[in-house]
Every structure is written in C-alpha cells, then in structure tokens.
C-alpha cells in the first residue's frame, strides 16, 4: 500500500521540532528583546507585550533563516516595528519608574544616571546606541535592521553619543 | 566608534531580564493566538461596553422613575384619579377611555370608529408622544388597567383622547391646534361608546 503525504508521526515530529526551536529561540533572545523594548518603550508592560507579539510573529513566520545572526536581526527588526506601532498608537505614554525595576533601582547612581539619559534620547538615536554599544551589534547590521544606510547609522550613533556626552560629560 | 560605555553600565543593562512568567504567557499565546495585550484590549472593550450599558440603563431607569420629568400623571375626571407612572413627562392633555374595546367617536359633523391602541401624551403642551401599548402605563388607584387612547378625527381635525373607566366625560386634544375640548361619552347598547363634543 502506498501512503500519500506525511504519516502522523512525521507530522508530529515536525511540530515538535518547531516547538523546540521556538523555545530555544525564546531562551536565547527574550532577554535581549525585552531590554531593547524596555529602553524603547520605557514601560515594563508594553515591553512584555512587544516581546510577546514578536514571538507570536516568529512562531507564524514561514520563511527560513540563513544564519543565526539573520534570525537575531529578524527578531530585533520585528520587535522595533512592534514598539514603533505601540508608540504611534499611544497618545499618552506611561513610563515605568526606574525605582520599580529592581536591577536599576539598586544600581550605582552614576550608572543609573546613564541609563536614564539613554532612556531620554529621541528614539531615532536611542535604538542605534542601545543596539551598538549595549547589545554589541555591528553598525552594518544595525543599518540593515533599521533599514537605513551605513552612513546614516553612523551619523545617528555619533549624534546620540554627542547628546549623551553633553548631558553626562565624561561619565559615559 | 571604538568608544564604549563603562563596563558597569553594560552590566547593569545586561542584568535586565524578561520576567519568568512571560515565557509561559508567550507559549500560551502562540498556542491559542491570544496575547495578553489582545486580552486586555478585549477586556477594556467589554468594560467600556459595560459602562455604556450601565449608563444607558441608569438613564432609562431615571427616565422611568420620573427624575427627568414628573413621571406621575394624575388625571382627575369625574372623581377618577388615574396615575400613569410610566409615562414620560407631564401629560397635560391626557384624556380617557372606558375600555380597550372598539368604540365609536361621534361629533355633530364627524363620526368614526377607532380601535384604542395607543396613548398620545402632550408633554408640557409642546409635543405629542405616541406610546404603543400605553395601556400598561395607565392604571387607577386600585391598580387596575383602565385607560387607553386612540387618535380620531373630529370635525376634520386629528385629535387624541384617552378614556377612563367609569367616566362619562372625555378630554380631547386637537393635535394640530393644541386645543382641548371636553367631550361627552355615552355607552351604547351594543357595548360600544359614543363620544360627542360637550
């Protein structure tokens, strides 16, 4: 007898692989995405929503990732888009006080001050600063993630840096 | 581009972690397609709808209880006091009807038969409100349903009236003129009623 299509066990194995893959990706990138979202949105609730929406999109994604870097960049790009959508949607933004984030509340005042100034940067400059200086993502990849030119990414980094230096002096 | 934040700043940033509970919520969300945000928006919508419904019911309740207007309509006609608690507004020109049976309305020049099916109420002399099923709204002091109204044409003019049980007079409001006249009501041998201008 000829069996047409996949057997049930084959299909189940595929789903299992996909779920395992999903959990692995979550474990690997959730914290990074949460940090970026929290920096972008300034609100823990919105950051959680953005991360959740991003992974829901990832689960539904039908394409393939050539490399792990490609997967990471895809996740960051989707997250940033989700965050932008949220920022556009909300007319009044609410911020979670740094006092309510235990890691920051207990930090050295100087380090906390840097975090606060990064938070205050315009989104245009904040995202490249976070991705490059805090997430160690190369500028070329940041340019691709943000859909801008390499020189544009460099310019935003420079301006962001200048703004921070103006506020913080040499403490950066 | 070789500049860096102080290591302690990077450490602080890296110490930020997604809440443990988020993983479970996310796994549940991909399984069901329902994210926390969607649930909150849905809840908010339900709350908004609930609040609107509550407001509507409150307003409706206030309206019925007569807070907006004097809801209690007392009509005194030949000693018959009729209360119409559910009538909105002050019915300044409510007339009366003995019973909800088909009846004839007669005047010197015009007569016609009408079925008593609705209540027309003139609120503050400005508006005539027609309330279907108003028989439910009018009852006498003993709680008996005793009044209903209809629209008739008398002397070429449209008029509304309500007849009260056990009464022999009827007040008619001419809707076009906002004019009120008192009619005489007499019971016919066949069980119908005749109404004539007094």
Coordinates of C-alpha atoms in Angstrom, one line a residue:
Chain A
X1 CA 0.0 0.0 0.0
X2 CA 1.3 3.4 -0.9
X3 CA 0.9 6.1 1.7
X4 CA 0.3 9.6 0.3
X5 CA 1.6 12.5 2.3
X6 CA 3.2 12.5 5.7
X7 CA 2.4 9.9 8.3
X8 CA 1.0 11.2 11.6
X9 CA 4.2 10.6 13.4
X10 CA 6.2 12.5 10.8
X11 CA 3.9 15.5 11.2
X12 CA 4.0 15.3 15.0
X13 CA 7.8 15.2 14.8
X14 CA 7.9 18.3 12.7
X15 CA 5.6 20.2 15.1
X16 CA 7.8 19.0 18.0
X17 CA 10.9 20.3 16.2
X18 CA 9.3 23.6 15.6
X19 CA 8.2 24.0 19.2
X20 CA 11.7 23.1 20.4
X21 CA 13.2 25.5 18.0
X22 CA 10.8 28.2 19.2
X23 CA 11.6 27.6 22.9
X24 CA 15.3 27.7 22.1
X25 CA 14.9 31.0 20.3
X26 CA 12.9 32.3 23.2
X27 CA 15.5 31.3 25.7
X28 CA 18.2 32.8 23.6
X29 CA 16.7 36.1 22.6
X30 CA 13.9 37.0 25.0
X31 CA 16.0 38.9 27.5
X32 CA 17.7 40.9 24.7
X33 CA 14.4 41.7 23.1
X34 CA 12.9 42.7 26.4
X35 CA 15.8 45.1 27.2
X36 CA 15.5 46.7 23.8
X37 CA 11.8 47.0 24.2
X38 CA 12.0 48.4 27.7
X39 CA 14.6 51.0 26.5
X40 CA 12.4 51.9 23.5
X41 CA 9.0 52.0 25.3
X42 CA 10.1 52.8 28.9
X43 CA 7.3 50.7 30.3
X44 CA 7.6 47.1 31.5
X45 CA 4.0 46.2 30.5
X46 CA 4.5 47.5 26.9
X47 CA 7.9 45.8 26.7
X48 CA 6.4 42.5 27.7
X49 CA 3.6 42.9 25.1
X50 CA 6.1 43.8 22.4
X51 CA 8.2 40.7 23.2
X52 CA 5.2 38.5 23.2
X53 CA 3.9 39.9 19.9
X54 CA 7.4 39.4 18.4
X55 CA 7.5 35.8 19.3
X56 CA 3.9 35.2 18.2
X57 CA 5.0 36.7 14.8
X58 CA 8.1 34.5 14.9
X59 CA 6.0 31.4 15.5
X60 CA 3.9 32.2 12.5
X61 CA 6.9 33.1 10.3
X62 CA 7.1 30.7 7.3
X63 CA 10.5 31.8 6.0
X64 CA 13.9 30.4 6.7
X65 CA 16.9 31.9 8.4
X66 CA 20.2 31.5 6.7
X67 CA 22.2 32.1 9.8
X68 CA 21.6 32.6 13.5
X69 CA 22.6 36.3 13.0
X70 CA 19.8 36.5 10.4
X71 CA 17.3 35.1 12.9
X72 CA 18.5 37.5 15.6
X73 CA 18.3 40.5 13.2
X74 CA 14.8 39.5 12.1
X75 CA 13.6 39.3 15.7
X76 CA 15.1 42.7 16.6
X77 CA 13.6 44.3 13.5
X78 CA 10.1 42.9 14.2
X79 CA 10.4 44.0 17.9
X80 CA 11.4 47.5 16.9
X81 CA 8.4 47.6 14.5
X82 CA 6.1 46.4 17.2
X83 CA 7.5 49.0 19.6
X84 CA 7.0 51.8 16.9
X85 CA 3.5 50.7 16.3
X86 CA 2.8 50.9 20.0
X87 CA 4.4 54.3 20.3
X88 CA 2.3 55.5 17.4
X89 CA -0.9 54.0 18.9
X90 CA -0.5 55.6 22.3
X91 CA -1.2 59.2 22.5
X92 CA -0.2 59.4 26.1
X93 CA 2.9 57.4 27.1
X94 CA 3.4 56.0 30.5
X95 CA 6.8 55.2 31.9
X96 CA 7.7 52.6 34.5
X97 CA 9.8 54.4 37.1
X98 CA 13.3 53.1 37.4
X99 CA 12.6 52.6 41.1
X100 CA 10.2 49.9 40.1
X101 CA 12.8 48.0 38.2
X102 CA 14.9 46.2 40.9
X103 CA 18.0 45.9 38.8
X104 CA 18.1 49.6 38.1
X105 CA 16.8 50.7 41.5
X106 CA 19.7 49.1 43.2
X107 CA 22.4 50.3 40.8
X108 CA 25.1 52.9 41.4
X109 CA 23.7 56.4 41.0
X110 CA 26.2 57.1 38.2
X111 CA 25.2 54.1 36.2
X112 CA 21.6 54.7 36.8
X113 CA 22.0 58.2 35.6
X114 CA 23.5 56.9 32.3
X115 CA 20.5 54.6 31.9
X116 CA 18.1 57.5 32.5
X117 CA 19.8 59.7 29.9
X118 CA 19.8 56.9 27.3
X119 CA 16.1 56.5 28.0
X120 CA 15.6 60.2 27.3
X121 CA 17.2 60.1 23.9
X122 CA 15.0 60.5 20.9
X123 CA 14.1 57.1 19.5
X124 CA 16.0 57.8 16.3
X125 CA 19.3 57.9 18.2
X126 CA 18.4 55.7 21.2
X127 CA 17.9 52.5 19.2
X128 CA 21.3 52.6 17.4
X129 CA 23.0 53.5 20.7
X130 CA 21.5 50.5 22.5
X131 CA 22.0 48.1 19.7
X132 CA 25.6 49.0 19.1
X133 CA 27.0 50.0 22.5
X134 CA 24.9 47.8 24.7
X135 CA 24.0 44.8 22.5
X136 CA 27.3 44.8 20.6
X137 CA 25.6 44.6 17.2
X138 CA 27.9 45.7 14.3
X139 CA 26.9 49.0 12.7
X140 CA 26.4 47.3 9.3
X141 CA 23.8 45.0 10.8
X142 CA 22.1 47.9 12.6
X143 CA 21.8 49.7 9.3
X144 CA 20.1 46.7 7.8
X145 CA 17.8 46.2 10.8
X146 CA 16.7 49.8 10.8
X147 CA 16.5 49.9 7.0
X148 CA 18.9 52.9 6.7
X149 CA 22.3 53.4 5.1
X150 CA 25.6 52.6 6.8
X151 CA 26.5 56.3 6.8
X152 CA 23.1 57.1 8.2
X153 CA 23.6 54.6 11.1
X154 CA 27.0 56.0 11.8
X155 CA 25.5 59.5 11.9
X156 CA 22.8 58.5 14.3
X157 CA 25.3 56.9 16.6
X158 CA 27.5 59.9 16.5
X159 CA 24.6 62.3 17.3
X160 CA 23.4 60.0 20.0
X161 CA 26.8 59.9 21.6
X162 CA 27.2 63.6 21.4
X163 CA 23.8 64.1 23.1
X164 CA 24.8 61.7 25.9
X165 CA 28.2 63.4 26.3
X166 CA 26.5 66.8 26.5
X167 CA 24.4 65.5 29.4
X168 CA 26.8 63.2 31.2
X169 CA 30.3 64.6 30.4
X170 CA 33.0 62.0 30.8
X171 CA 30.9 59.6 32.9
X172 CA 29.9 57.7 29.8
Chain B
X1 CA 33.2 54.2 17.0
X2 CA 35.6 52.4 19.4
X3 CA 34.1 54.3 22.3
X4 CA 32.3 52.2 24.8
X5 CA 30.1 52.6 27.9
X6 CA 31.7 51.9 31.2
X7 CA 31.5 48.1 31.9
X8 CA 29.3 48.7 34.9
X9 CA 26.7 50.4 32.6
X10 CA 26.8 47.4 30.3
X11 CA 26.5 45.1 33.3
X12 CA 23.5 47.0 34.6
X13 CA 21.9 46.9 31.2
X14 CA 22.6 43.2 30.7
X15 CA 21.1 42.5 34.1
X16 CA 17.7 43.4 32.9
X17 CA 15.7 40.2 32.3
X18 CA 12.3 39.4 30.9
X19 CA 10.1 38.2 33.7
X20 CA 10.0 34.4 34.1
X21 CA 6.2 34.4 33.6
X22 CA 6.5 35.9 30.2
X23 CA 7.7 32.7 28.7
X24 CA 4.7 30.7 29.8
X25 CA 2.4 33.5 28.7
X26 CA 4.1 33.6 25.3
X27 CA 4.0 29.9 24.8
X28 CA 0.3 30.0 25.7
X29 CA -0.2 32.9 23.3
X30 CA 1.4 31.1 20.3
X31 CA -0.8 28.1 21.2
X32 CA -4.0 30.0 21.3
X33 CA -3.2 33.1 19.2
X34 CA -4.4 35.2 22.1
X35 CA -1.8 37.6 23.6
X36 CA -2.0 39.4 26.8
X37 CA -2.4 42.7 25.0
X38 CA -5.4 41.4 23.0
X39 CA -7.0 40.1 26.1
X40 CA -6.5 43.4 27.8
X41 CA -7.9 45.3 24.9
X42 CA -10.9 42.9 24.8
X43 CA -11.4 43.3 28.5
X44 CA -11.2 47.1 28.1
X45 CA -13.8 46.9 25.3
X46 CA -16.1 44.8 27.4
X47 CA -15.6 47.3 30.3
X48 CA -16.4 50.2 28.0
X49 CA -19.4 48.5 26.7
X50 CA -20.4 47.5 30.2
X51 CA -20.1 51.1 31.4
X52 CA -22.1 52.4 28.4
X53 CA -24.8 49.8 29.1
X54 CA -24.8 50.7 32.7
X55 CA -25.2 54.4 31.8
X56 CA -28.0 53.6 29.4
X57 CA -29.8 51.5 32.0
X58 CA -29.3 54.2 34.6
X59 CA -30.7 56.9 32.3
X60 CA -33.5 54.7 31.3
X61 CA -34.3 53.9 34.9
X62 CA -34.1 57.6 35.8
X63 CA -36.4 58.4 32.9
X64 CA -38.9 55.8 34.0
X65 CA -38.7 56.8 37.6
X66 CA -39.6 60.3 36.7
X67 CA -36.4 62.0 37.8
X68 CA -36.1 63.8 34.5
X69 CA -39.7 64.7 34.3
X70 CA -42.7 64.4 36.6
X71 CA -43.5 60.8 35.7
X72 CA -46.6 60.6 37.8
X73 CA -49.5 61.8 35.8
X74 CA -52.7 62.5 37.8
X75 CA -55.8 63.0 35.8
X76 CA -58.8 63.9 37.7
X77 CA -62.0 63.4 35.8
X78 CA -65.3 63.0 37.5
X79 CA -63.6 61.9 40.6
X80 CA -61.5 59.2 38.9
X81 CA -57.8 59.6 39.7
X82 CA -55.6 58.0 37.2
X83 CA -51.9 57.6 37.7
X84 CA -49.6 56.9 34.8
X85 CA -46.3 56.2 36.4
X86 CA -44.5 55.1 33.3
X87 CA -45.5 58.0 31.2
X88 CA -42.5 60.2 30.4
X89 CA -43.2 63.8 31.0
X90 CA -46.1 65.7 32.3
X91 CA -49.2 64.7 30.4
X92 CA -51.1 67.9 30.3
X93 CA -53.7 66.8 27.9
X94 CA -54.3 63.1 28.5
X95 CA -57.9 62.2 28.0
X96 CA -59.6 58.9 28.9
X97 CA -61.3 55.7 27.7
X98 CA -63.7 53.3 29.4
X99 CA -62.1 50.2 28.0
X100 CA -60.0 49.0 25.2
X101 CA -62.8 47.7 23.1
X102 CA -63.6 49.1 19.7
X103 CA -65.5 52.3 20.1
X104 CA -67.1 55.0 18.1
X105 CA -66.3 58.6 18.3
X106 CA -69.1 60.9 17.3
X107 CA -69.5 64.5 16.9
X108 CA -72.0 66.6 15.2
X109 CA -70.3 66.6 11.9
X110 CA -67.9 63.7 12.1
X111 CA -68.0 60.2 13.5
X112 CA -65.8 57.3 13.1
X113 CA -64.9 54.1 14.8
X114 CA -61.4 53.7 16.2
X115 CA -59.6 51.0 17.9
X116 CA -57.9 52.1 21.1
X117 CA -54.4 51.0 20.7
X118 CA -52.1 53.8 21.8
X119 CA -51.6 56.6 24.2
X120 CA -50.9 60.1 23.0
X121 CA -49.5 62.4 25.6
X122 CA -48.9 66.1 25.3
X123 CA -45.8 66.9 27.2
X124 CA -45.9 70.5 28.6
X125 CA -48.2 71.4 25.7
X126 CA -45.4 71.1 23.2
X127 CA -45.1 67.6 22.0
X128 CA -47.5 64.8 21.4
X129 CA -45.9 61.5 22.2
X130 CA -47.5 58.3 21.0
X131 CA -46.7 55.3 23.1
X132 CA -47.7 52.0 21.8
X133 CA -49.1 49.7 24.5
X134 CA -49.7 52.5 26.8
X135 CA -52.4 50.6 28.3
X136 CA -49.7 49.1 30.5
X137 CA -48.8 52.5 31.8
X138 CA -52.2 53.7 33.0
X139 CA -53.9 52.4 35.9
X140 CA -56.2 53.7 38.5
X141 CA -55.7 53.9 42.3
X142 CA -56.7 50.3 42.7
X143 CA -54.0 49.2 40.3
X144 CA -56.5 48.3 37.6
X145 CA -55.6 49.0 34.0
X146 CA -58.3 51.3 32.9
X147 CA -57.2 53.7 30.3
X148 CA -56.0 53.6 26.7
X149 CA -56.1 56.1 24.0
X150 CA -56.5 56.5 20.3
X151 CA -56.4 59.1 17.6
X152 CA -59.6 60.2 16.0
X153 CA -60.7 62.8 13.6
X154 CA -63.3 65.1 14.9
X155 CA -64.6 68.0 12.8
X156 CA -61.8 67.4 10.3
X157 CA -59.2 67.7 13.0
X158 CA -57.0 65.0 14.3
X159 CA -57.4 64.6 18.0
X160 CA -56.2 62.3 20.7
X161 CA -58.0 61.1 23.7
X162 CA -57.8 58.7 26.5
X163 CA -61.0 57.3 28.1
X164 CA -61.2 56.5 31.7
X165 CA -63.2 53.6 33.0
X166 CA -66.4 54.7 34.8
X167 CA -66.1 58.2 33.5
X168 CA -68.7 59.9 31.3
X169 CA -66.6 62.7 30.0
X170 CA -63.5 62.8 27.8
X171 CA -61.0 65.4 27.2
X172 CA -59.7 65.6 23.6
X173 CA -56.6 67.4 22.4
X174 CA -56.6 68.5 18.8
X175 CA -53.1 67.8 17.8
X176 CA -52.9 70.5 15.1
X177 CA -54.3 73.3 17.2
X178 CA -53.1 72.1 20.6
X179 CA -56.7 72.8 21.6
X180 CA -58.5 70.9 24.2
X181 CA -62.2 70.2 24.3
X182 CA -64.4 68.2 26.6
X183 CA -66.5 65.5 25.0
X184 CA -69.4 63.6 26.4
X185 CA -69.1 59.8 26.4
X186 CA -72.1 57.5 26.4
X187 CA -72.2 53.8 26.4
X188 CA -74.2 52.3 23.6
X189 CA -76.4 49.2 23.9
X190 CA -74.1 47.2 21.8
X191 CA -71.2 47.8 24.2
X192 CA -69.5 50.5 22.2
X193 CA -69.2 54.1 23.3
X194 CA -70.2 57.3 21.6
X195 CA -68.3 60.4 22.1
X196 CA -69.7 63.9 21.4
X197 CA -68.5 67.4 21.9
X198 CA -70.0 68.8 25.1

